[in-house]
Amino acid sequence: MDKILLLEDDLSLINGLSFAFHKQGFELDIARTIKEADSLWAEGKYDLLILDVSLPDGTGFDICRKVRQTSNVPIIFLTASDEEVSVIMGLDIGGDDYITKPFKLGVLMSRINALLRRTKNFGGTDAELQSNGMRVLLLQGQVYKNGERLELTAAEYKLLCLFMKNPNTVLSKEQILDKLWDCEGNYVDNNTLTVYIRRLRIKIEDNPSDPQMLLTVRRMGYKWNVIR
């Protein structure tokens, strides 16, 4: 049974989500403040976090930053429509996905299940991937660059594996979304995907402003360029 931590202060939303999550077979812990979420995270082990952006004592970004110091557990942000631009910052600090309020419950469940499924099953049958000084240990979910371990979020890890499994091949946005999110392209917009790509480049490229491995192919998509 997958265990989810929900950080949300809207009681009506909490009640609806609690019923739906339990019906779907999820185990759920609920926090209504940053302080409560911090305490629950310290005491428990979770398969996925759902964090509201605006809380009485802070933002879901605060919890995300702390979690990313020690874990790559998948994180989904809940945000009001007028906060959608600011959630790009949340993706930049380690979030994996976001959904705007109001949302359809079926859409949220689909996003949760897709993220959990991809996090658990992504990797295929090979034990590891290697190129450009990068080494991915698929069974352990670990990434090394020139022998030094990198800390990647779930989304960054999945992106890197996808590109390394398709060397010197241009992947369109639609192909990336189909492989990683199990959903239509309109669920993750261009800005969101751009953030994922930029964040991954910062961690793997020697000079992120002049990438040599993860290239943008204008009007087509992205390509993993094997140089060694």
Short mmCIF file of C-alpha atoms in Angstrom, two decimals:
data_model
loop_
_atom_site.label_atom_id
_atom_site.label_comp_id
_atom_site.label_asym_id
_atom_site.label_seq_id
_atom_site.Cartn_x
_atom_site.Cartn_y
_atom_site.Cartn_z
CA MET A 1 0.00 0.00 0.00
CA ASP A 2 1.45 3.35 -1.05
CA LYS A 3 1.67 5.97 1.69
CA ILE A 4 1.02 9.63 0.89
CA LEU A 5 1.62 12.77 2.92
CA LEU A 6 -0.90 15.52 2.14
CA LEU A 7 -0.11 19.07 3.22
CA GLU A 8 -3.30 21.09 2.86
CA ASP A 9 -5.25 23.51 5.09
CA ASP A 10 -8.63 23.51 3.29
CA LEU A 11 -10.91 21.24 5.35
CA SER A 12 -13.41 20.63 2.57
CA LEU A 13 -10.64 19.59 0.20
CA ILE A 14 -9.03 17.43 2.89
CA ASN A 15 -12.30 15.58 3.50
CA GLY A 16 -12.86 14.92 -0.19
CA LEU A 17 -9.31 13.79 -0.84
CA SER A 18 -9.23 11.60 2.27
CA PHE A 19 -12.30 9.68 1.13
CA ALA A 20 -10.97 9.33 -2.42
CA PHE A 21 -7.47 8.25 -1.40
CA HIS A 22 -8.69 5.61 1.02
CA LYS A 23 -11.11 4.33 -1.60
CA GLN A 24 -8.18 3.98 -4.00
CA GLY A 25 -6.21 2.00 -1.42
CA PHE A 26 -3.72 4.68 -0.39
CA GLU A 27 -2.57 5.18 3.17
CA LEU A 28 -2.80 8.89 3.98
CA ASP A 29 -1.30 11.20 6.58
CA ILE A 30 -2.57 14.78 6.70
CA ALA A 31 -0.78 17.95 7.80
CA ARG A 32 -2.45 21.37 7.87
CA THR A 33 0.65 23.42 8.65
CA ILE A 34 4.34 23.38 7.74
CA LYS A 35 5.15 22.46 11.34
CA GLU A 36 2.86 19.41 11.23
CA ALA A 37 4.25 18.32 7.87
CA ASP A 38 7.80 18.68 9.13
CA SER A 39 7.02 16.48 12.12
CA LEU A 40 5.26 13.80 10.05
CA TRP A 41 8.08 13.70 7.50
CA ALA A 42 10.65 13.24 10.25
CA GLU A 43 8.71 10.34 11.77
CA GLY A 44 7.42 8.47 8.70
CA LYS A 45 8.34 7.03 5.31
CA TYR A 46 6.26 8.15 2.31
CA ASP A 47 5.97 7.11 -1.32
CA LEU A 48 4.67 10.51 -2.48
CA LEU A 49 4.09 14.01 -1.10
CA ILE A 50 1.27 16.36 -2.12
CA LEU A 51 2.04 19.89 -0.96
CA ASP A 52 -0.22 22.91 -1.06
CA VAL A 53 1.74 26.01 -2.03
CA SER A 54 0.06 28.46 0.40
CA LEU A 55 -0.16 27.53 4.07
CA PRO A 56 -0.81 29.58 7.25
CA ASP A 57 2.82 29.31 8.37
CA GLY A 58 4.67 29.19 5.06
CA THR A 59 4.61 27.42 1.70
CA GLY A 60 4.94 23.88 0.42
CA PHE A 61 8.25 25.03 -1.04
CA ASP A 62 9.67 25.07 2.50
CA ILE A 63 8.95 21.37 2.97
CA CYS A 64 10.18 20.55 -0.54
CA ARG A 65 13.55 22.16 0.14
CA LYS A 66 13.99 20.21 3.34
CA VAL A 67 12.89 16.90 1.81
CA ARG A 68 15.26 17.29 -1.13
CA GLN A 69 18.21 17.41 1.24
CA THR A 70 17.77 13.71 1.95
CA SER A 71 15.21 12.18 -0.43
CA ASN A 72 14.06 12.03 -4.06
CA VAL A 73 10.50 11.00 -3.13
CA PRO A 74 8.01 12.25 -5.80
CA ILE A 75 6.42 15.62 -4.96
CA ILE A 76 3.25 17.13 -6.45
CA PHE A 77 2.32 20.75 -5.71
CA LEU A 78 -1.27 21.98 -5.38
CA THR A 79 -1.60 25.60 -6.45
CA ALA A 80 -4.30 28.18 -7.09
CA SER A 81 -4.58 29.27 -10.70
CA ASP A 82 -3.11 32.71 -9.95
CA GLU A 83 -0.06 31.06 -8.36
CA GLU A 84 0.72 28.89 -11.38
CA VAL A 85 3.68 30.98 -12.47
CA SER A 86 5.31 30.81 -9.04
CA VAL A 87 5.14 27.02 -9.01
CA ILE A 88 7.89 27.01 -11.64
CA MET A 89 10.12 27.89 -8.72
CA GLY A 90 8.78 24.81 -6.95
CA LEU A 91 9.79 22.62 -9.86
CA ASP A 92 13.18 24.28 -9.88
CA ILE A 93 13.83 23.38 -6.23
CA GLY A 94 12.87 19.75 -6.70
CA GLY A 95 9.14 19.27 -7.33
CA ASP A 96 8.07 16.69 -9.90
CA ASP A 97 4.61 17.88 -10.94
CA TYR A 98 1.85 20.35 -10.09
CA ILE A 99 -1.89 20.66 -10.49
CA THR A 100 -3.98 23.81 -10.27
CA LYS A 101 -7.14 24.29 -8.20
CA PRO A 102 -9.91 23.60 -8.86
CA PHE A 103 -9.06 20.23 -10.36
CA LYS A 104 -10.91 17.08 -11.30
CA LEU A 105 -10.29 14.25 -8.86
CA GLY A 106 -9.80 11.77 -11.68
CA VAL A 107 -7.04 13.91 -13.15
CA LEU A 108 -5.24 14.11 -9.81
CA MET A 109 -5.48 10.36 -9.30
CA SER A 110 -4.17 9.74 -12.80
CA ARG A 111 -1.19 12.00 -12.15
CA ILE A 112 -0.49 10.33 -8.79
CA ASN A 113 -0.68 6.81 -10.20
CA ALA A 114 1.48 7.69 -13.20
CA LEU A 115 4.16 9.28 -11.03
CA LEU A 116 4.19 6.37 -8.58
CA ARG A 117 4.28 3.82 -11.40
CA ARG A 118 7.09 5.52 -13.24
CA THR A 119 9.09 6.04 -10.06
CA LYS A 120 8.85 2.35 -9.15
CA ASN A 121 9.16 0.72 -12.55
CA PHE A 122 11.34 3.05 -14.57
CA GLY A 123 14.62 1.44 -15.48
CA GLY A 124 13.99 -1.57 -17.72
CA THR A 125 15.93 -4.79 -17.64
CA ASP A 126 19.52 -3.56 -17.94
CA ALA A 127 21.45 -3.07 -14.72
CA GLU A 128 23.10 0.22 -15.68
CA LEU A 129 23.58 2.92 -18.29
CA GLN A 130 26.86 4.61 -19.17
CA SER A 131 27.97 7.43 -21.47
CA ASN A 132 29.64 10.83 -21.31
CA GLY A 133 31.14 10.04 -17.91
CA MET A 134 27.63 9.43 -16.54
CA ARG A 135 26.78 6.11 -14.89
CA VAL A 136 23.24 5.19 -13.85
CA LEU A 137 22.71 2.18 -11.58
CA LEU A 138 19.12 1.34 -12.41
CA LEU A 139 18.48 -1.21 -9.68
CA GLN A 140 19.71 1.18 -7.00
CA GLY A 141 18.32 4.33 -8.61
CA GLN A 142 21.70 6.04 -8.30
CA VAL A 143 23.52 8.38 -10.69
CA TYR A 144 27.24 9.11 -10.81
CA LYS A 145 29.20 11.66 -12.82
CA ASN A 146 32.89 10.82 -13.17
CA GLY A 147 32.57 8.68 -10.04
CA GLU A 148 30.83 11.32 -7.94
CA ARG A 149 27.25 10.62 -6.93
CA LEU A 150 24.60 13.13 -8.02
CA GLU A 151 21.39 13.88 -6.12
CA LEU A 152 18.54 13.91 -8.64
CA THR A 153 14.81 14.23 -8.11
CA ALA A 154 12.50 11.55 -9.47
CA ALA A 155 11.71 13.63 -12.57
CA GLU A 156 15.37 14.43 -13.23
CA TYR A 157 16.33 10.77 -12.83
CA LYS A 158 13.64 9.58 -15.23
CA LEU A 159 14.56 12.22 -17.80
CA LEU A 160 18.23 11.28 -17.67
CA CYS A 161 17.45 7.57 -18.05
CA LEU A 162 15.16 8.27 -20.99
CA PHE A 163 17.78 10.29 -22.83
CA MET A 164 20.62 7.86 -22.09
CA LYS A 165 18.48 4.96 -23.35
CA ASN A 166 18.00 6.84 -26.63
CA PRO A 167 21.49 8.16 -27.49
CA ASN A 168 21.86 10.56 -30.42
CA THR A 169 18.08 10.46 -30.96
CA VAL A 170 15.89 13.57 -31.03
CA LEU A 171 12.98 13.16 -28.62
CA SER A 172 10.00 15.47 -29.03
CA LYS A 173 8.07 16.93 -26.11
CA GLU A 174 5.20 14.56 -26.88
CA GLN A 175 7.50 11.51 -26.79
CA ILE A 176 8.99 12.61 -23.47
CA LEU A 177 5.58 13.12 -21.88
CA ASP A 178 4.30 9.82 -23.21
CA LYS A 179 7.26 7.94 -21.74
CA LEU A 180 7.45 9.68 -18.40
CA TRP A 181 4.00 10.95 -17.47
CA ASP A 182 1.53 8.59 -19.18
CA CYS A 183 -0.59 11.55 -20.17
CA GLU A 184 -1.30 14.03 -22.93
CA GLY A 185 1.11 16.85 -23.57
CA ASN A 186 -1.28 19.51 -22.31
CA TYR A 187 -0.87 18.22 -18.73
CA VAL A 188 2.74 19.47 -18.62
CA ASP A 189 3.32 22.71 -20.46
CA ASN A 190 6.43 23.92 -22.26
CA ASN A 191 7.58 26.00 -19.30
CA THR A 192 7.43 23.02 -16.96
CA LEU A 193 9.40 20.75 -19.27
CA THR A 194 11.94 23.53 -19.82
CA VAL A 195 12.45 23.76 -16.06
CA TYR A 196 13.05 20.00 -15.82
CA ILE A 197 15.61 20.15 -18.64
CA ARG A 198 17.39 23.20 -17.22
CA ARG A 199 17.53 21.69 -13.74
CA LEU A 200 19.00 18.45 -15.08
CA ARG A 201 21.61 20.33 -17.10
CA ILE A 202 22.74 22.21 -14.00
CA LYS A 203 23.55 18.90 -12.34
CA ILE A 204 25.12 16.96 -15.22
CA GLU A 205 26.78 19.51 -17.54
CA ASP A 206 30.21 21.01 -16.89
CA ASN A 207 28.87 24.30 -18.26
CA PRO A 208 25.03 24.33 -18.15
CA SER A 209 24.89 27.51 -20.25
CA ASP A 210 26.76 25.69 -23.03
CA PRO A 211 25.46 22.10 -22.80
CA GLN A 212 27.39 19.38 -24.59
CA MET A 213 25.41 16.29 -23.57
CA LEU A 214 21.75 17.29 -23.36
CA LEU A 215 21.14 19.36 -26.48
CA THR A 216 18.15 21.37 -27.65
CA VAL A 217 17.25 20.66 -31.26
CA ARG A 218 15.39 23.70 -32.45
CA ARG A 219 11.70 23.15 -33.25
CA MET A 220 12.15 19.40 -32.77
CA GLY A 221 12.96 18.55 -29.15
CA TYR A 222 15.98 17.36 -27.19
CA LYS A 223 18.84 14.92 -27.83
CA TRP A 224 21.39 13.04 -25.72
CA ASN A 225 24.65 13.69 -27.53
CA VAL A 226 27.20 10.92 -26.94
CA ILE A 227 30.63 12.50 -26.94
CA ARG A 228 32.55 9.78 -25.06
#
